[in-house]
CSV table of C-alpha atoms in Angstrom, one decimal:
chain,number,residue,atom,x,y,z
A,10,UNK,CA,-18.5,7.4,-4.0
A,11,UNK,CA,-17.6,5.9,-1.0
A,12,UNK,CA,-14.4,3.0,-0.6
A,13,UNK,CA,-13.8,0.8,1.2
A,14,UNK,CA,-10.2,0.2,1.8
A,15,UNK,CA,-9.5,-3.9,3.7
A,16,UNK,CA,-6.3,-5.0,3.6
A,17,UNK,CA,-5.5,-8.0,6.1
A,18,UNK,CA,-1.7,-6.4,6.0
A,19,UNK,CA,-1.8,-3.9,8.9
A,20,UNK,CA,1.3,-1.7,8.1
A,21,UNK,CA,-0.8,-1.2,4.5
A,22,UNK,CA,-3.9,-0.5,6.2
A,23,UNK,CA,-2.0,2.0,8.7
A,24,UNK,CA,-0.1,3.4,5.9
A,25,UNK,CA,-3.8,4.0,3.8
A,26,UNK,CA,-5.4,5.4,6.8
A,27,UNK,CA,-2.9,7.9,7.0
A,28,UNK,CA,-2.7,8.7,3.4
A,29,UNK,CA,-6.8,8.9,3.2
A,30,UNK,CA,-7.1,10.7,6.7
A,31,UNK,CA,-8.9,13.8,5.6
A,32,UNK,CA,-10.5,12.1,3.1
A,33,UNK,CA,-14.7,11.1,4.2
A,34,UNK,CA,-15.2,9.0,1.6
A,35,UNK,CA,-12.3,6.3,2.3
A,36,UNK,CA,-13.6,3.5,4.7
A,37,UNK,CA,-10.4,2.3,6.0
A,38,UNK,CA,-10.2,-1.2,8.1
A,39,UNK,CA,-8.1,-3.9,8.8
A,40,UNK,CA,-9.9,-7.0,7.6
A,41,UNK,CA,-10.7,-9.6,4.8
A,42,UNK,CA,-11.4,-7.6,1.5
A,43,UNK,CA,-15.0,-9.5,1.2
A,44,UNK,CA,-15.8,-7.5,5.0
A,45,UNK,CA,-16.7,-4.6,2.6
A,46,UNK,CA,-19.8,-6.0,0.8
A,47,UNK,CA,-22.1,-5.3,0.1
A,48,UNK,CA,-20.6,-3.1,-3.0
A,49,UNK,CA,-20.9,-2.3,-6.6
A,50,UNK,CA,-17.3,-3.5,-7.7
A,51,UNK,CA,-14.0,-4.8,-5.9
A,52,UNK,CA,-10.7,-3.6,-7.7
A,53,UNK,CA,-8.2,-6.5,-8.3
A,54,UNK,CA,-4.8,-5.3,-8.7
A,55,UNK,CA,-4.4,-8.0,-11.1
A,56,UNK,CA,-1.6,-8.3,-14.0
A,57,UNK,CA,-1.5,-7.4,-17.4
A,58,UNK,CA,-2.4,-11.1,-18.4
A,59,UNK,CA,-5.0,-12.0,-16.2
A,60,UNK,CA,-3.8,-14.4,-14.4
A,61,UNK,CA,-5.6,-15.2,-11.1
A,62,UNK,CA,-3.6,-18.1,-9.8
A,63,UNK,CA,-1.9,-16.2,-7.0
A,64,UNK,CA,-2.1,-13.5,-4.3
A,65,UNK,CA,-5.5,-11.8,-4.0
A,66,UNK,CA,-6.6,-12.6,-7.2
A,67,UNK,CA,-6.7,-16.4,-6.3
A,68,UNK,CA,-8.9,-15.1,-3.1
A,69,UNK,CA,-11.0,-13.5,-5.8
A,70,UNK,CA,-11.3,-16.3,-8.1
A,71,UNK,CA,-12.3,-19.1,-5.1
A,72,UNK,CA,-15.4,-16.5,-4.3
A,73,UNK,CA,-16.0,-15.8,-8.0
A,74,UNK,CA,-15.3,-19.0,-9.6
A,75,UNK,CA,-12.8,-19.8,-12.6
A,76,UNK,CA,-15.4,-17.9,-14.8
A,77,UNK,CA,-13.9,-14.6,-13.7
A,78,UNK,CA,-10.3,-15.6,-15.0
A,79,UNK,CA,-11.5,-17.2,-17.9
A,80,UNK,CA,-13.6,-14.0,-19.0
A,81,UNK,CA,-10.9,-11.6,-17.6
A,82,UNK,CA,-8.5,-13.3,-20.4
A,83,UNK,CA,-11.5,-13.1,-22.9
A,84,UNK,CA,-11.6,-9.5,-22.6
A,85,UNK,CA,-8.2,-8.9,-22.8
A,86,UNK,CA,-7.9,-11.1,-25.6
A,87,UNK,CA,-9.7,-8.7,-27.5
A,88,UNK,CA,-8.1,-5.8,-26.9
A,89,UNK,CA,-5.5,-4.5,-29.9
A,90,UNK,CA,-2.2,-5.6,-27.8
A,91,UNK,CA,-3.5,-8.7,-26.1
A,92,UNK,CA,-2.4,-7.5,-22.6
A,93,UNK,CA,-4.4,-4.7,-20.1
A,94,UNK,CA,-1.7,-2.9,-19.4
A,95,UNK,CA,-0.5,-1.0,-16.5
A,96,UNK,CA,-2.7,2.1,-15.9
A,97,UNK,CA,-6.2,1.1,-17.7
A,98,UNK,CA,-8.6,-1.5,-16.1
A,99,UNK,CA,-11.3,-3.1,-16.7
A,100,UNK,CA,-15.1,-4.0,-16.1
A,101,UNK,CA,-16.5,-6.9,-16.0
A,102,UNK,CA,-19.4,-9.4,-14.0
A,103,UNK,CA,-18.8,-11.5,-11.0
A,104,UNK,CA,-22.1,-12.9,-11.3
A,105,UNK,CA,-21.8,-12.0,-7.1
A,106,UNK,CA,-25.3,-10.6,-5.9
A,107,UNK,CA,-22.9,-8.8,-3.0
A,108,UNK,CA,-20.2,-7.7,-5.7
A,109,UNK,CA,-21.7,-7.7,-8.9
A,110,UNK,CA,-18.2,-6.2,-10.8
A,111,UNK,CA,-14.9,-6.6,-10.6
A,112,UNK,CA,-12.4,-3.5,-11.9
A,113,UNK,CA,-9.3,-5.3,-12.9
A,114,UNK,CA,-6.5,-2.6,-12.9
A,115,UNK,CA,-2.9,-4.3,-13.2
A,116,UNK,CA,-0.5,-3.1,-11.3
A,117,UNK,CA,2.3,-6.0,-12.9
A,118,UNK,CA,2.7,-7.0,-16.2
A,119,UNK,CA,3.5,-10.1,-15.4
A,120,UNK,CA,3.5,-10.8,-11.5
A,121,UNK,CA,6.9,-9.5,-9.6
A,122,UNK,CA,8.4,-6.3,-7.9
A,123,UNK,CA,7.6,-3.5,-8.8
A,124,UNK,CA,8.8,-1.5,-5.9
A,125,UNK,CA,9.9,2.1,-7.1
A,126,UNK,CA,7.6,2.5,-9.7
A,127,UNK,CA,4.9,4.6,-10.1
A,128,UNK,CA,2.3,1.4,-10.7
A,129,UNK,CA,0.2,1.6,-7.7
A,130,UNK,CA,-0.9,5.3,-8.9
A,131,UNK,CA,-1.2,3.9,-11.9
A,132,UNK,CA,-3.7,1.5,-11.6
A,133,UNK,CA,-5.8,3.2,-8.5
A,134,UNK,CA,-6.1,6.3,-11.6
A,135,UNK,CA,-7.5,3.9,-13.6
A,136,UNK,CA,-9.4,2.8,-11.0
A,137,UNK,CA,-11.1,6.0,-10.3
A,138,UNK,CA,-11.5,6.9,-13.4
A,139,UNK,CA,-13.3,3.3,-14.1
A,140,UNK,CA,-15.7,4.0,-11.3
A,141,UNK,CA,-16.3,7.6,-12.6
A,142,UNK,CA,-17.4,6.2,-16.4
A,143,UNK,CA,-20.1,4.0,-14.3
A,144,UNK,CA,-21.2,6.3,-11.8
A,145,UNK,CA,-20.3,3.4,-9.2
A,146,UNK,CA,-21.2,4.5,-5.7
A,147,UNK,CA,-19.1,1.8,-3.6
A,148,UNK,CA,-16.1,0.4,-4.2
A,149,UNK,CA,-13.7,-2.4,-2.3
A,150,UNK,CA,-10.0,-1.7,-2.4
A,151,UNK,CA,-7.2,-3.9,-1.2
A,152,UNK,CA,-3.5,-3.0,-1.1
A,153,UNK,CA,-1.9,-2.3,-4.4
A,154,UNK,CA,1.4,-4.0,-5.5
A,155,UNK,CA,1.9,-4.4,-1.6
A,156,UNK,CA,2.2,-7.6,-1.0
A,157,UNK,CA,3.3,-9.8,-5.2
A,158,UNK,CA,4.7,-6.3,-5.9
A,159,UNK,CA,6.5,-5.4,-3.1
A,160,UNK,CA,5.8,-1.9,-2.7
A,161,UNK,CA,6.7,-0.7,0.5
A,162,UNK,CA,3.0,0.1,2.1
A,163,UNK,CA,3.8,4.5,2.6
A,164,UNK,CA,5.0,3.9,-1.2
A,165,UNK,CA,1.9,2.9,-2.3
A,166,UNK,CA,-1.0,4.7,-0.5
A,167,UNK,CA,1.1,8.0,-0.7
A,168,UNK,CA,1.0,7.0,-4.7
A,169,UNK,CA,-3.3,5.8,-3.9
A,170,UNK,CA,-3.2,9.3,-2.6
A,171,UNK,CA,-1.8,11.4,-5.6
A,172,UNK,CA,-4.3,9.5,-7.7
A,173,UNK,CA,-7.4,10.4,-5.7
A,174,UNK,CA,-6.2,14.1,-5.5
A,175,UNK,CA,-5.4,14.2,-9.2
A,176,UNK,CA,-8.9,12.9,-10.1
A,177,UNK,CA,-10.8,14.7,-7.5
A,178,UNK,CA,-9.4,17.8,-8.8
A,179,UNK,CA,-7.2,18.8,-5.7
A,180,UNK,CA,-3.9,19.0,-7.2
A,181,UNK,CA,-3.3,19.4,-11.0
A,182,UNK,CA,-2.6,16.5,-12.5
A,183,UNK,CA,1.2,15.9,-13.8
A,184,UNK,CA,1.6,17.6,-17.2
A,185,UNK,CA,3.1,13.9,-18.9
A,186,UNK,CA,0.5,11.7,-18.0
């Protein structure tokens, strides 16, 4: 798999390239998040609810249309507890020839700071382990909970990191989750 990290926030992009420096597969640049299409999927770090009506996900939804928020709170309508929470994600069309899915991981339950949590590894595990289940082969990554969330940018891609390592099989993963 190869991703493509684009952030327009160059301390995040610095602090990803650092984290992902060893790393072949992370494609790491400073630009608009649509720079890295053509691809299979773009991850929105989006909340537990859905709602597109700020940050990147409003970015997402003036490509995608209103369609995308509208079948993003469909699908999470029908799941048991009527929210996606923190650490799943889902799949779902864009109808985009250049970005045919979206992976909607929250990394909120509803949109604020969520500095000092572990949310950012959180919803990049359920990123990854998204893309495994569907054998995508590129991906486009923005900044998780780096810019409604707060996270201080070496917070998150050190937490992007741990993820990565924990699915790829390079550390253990931690016993509790």
């Amino acid at each position: 798999m190869k991703l493509r990290f684009r952030d327009l926030n160059p301390k995040v992009v610095e602090a990803v390239a650092v984290a992902f420096a060893d790393i072949p597969a992370f494609d790491v640049k400073c630009a608009d998040v649509f720079e890295g299409a053509p691809a299979d999927a773009i991850v929105s770090p989006a909340n537990s609810h859905g709602w597109m009506d700020g940050g990147i996900d409003l970015v997402y939804r003036d490509r995608f249309g209103l369609a995308i928020e509208t079948n993003l709170q469909a699908l999470i309508a029908g799941l048991p507890t009527k929210l996606l929470a923190v650490g799943e994600a889902i799949i779902l069309d864009t109808g985009d020839e250049q970005i045919p899915a979206m992976i909607a991981a929250p990394t909120m339950e509803v949109p604020s700071v969520v500095a000092q949590t572990d949310n950012a590894y959180l919803a990049f595990r359920a990123v990854l382990r998204a893309v495994r289940h569907v054998n995508f082969q590129s991906v486009i990554c923005p900044g998780l909970a780096t810019l409604t969330g707060r996270m201080a940018p070496q917070e998150s891609a050190q937490q992007m990191r741990r993820a990565w390592d924990e699915l790829m099989g390079l550390v253990p993963a931690h016993p509790t989750q």
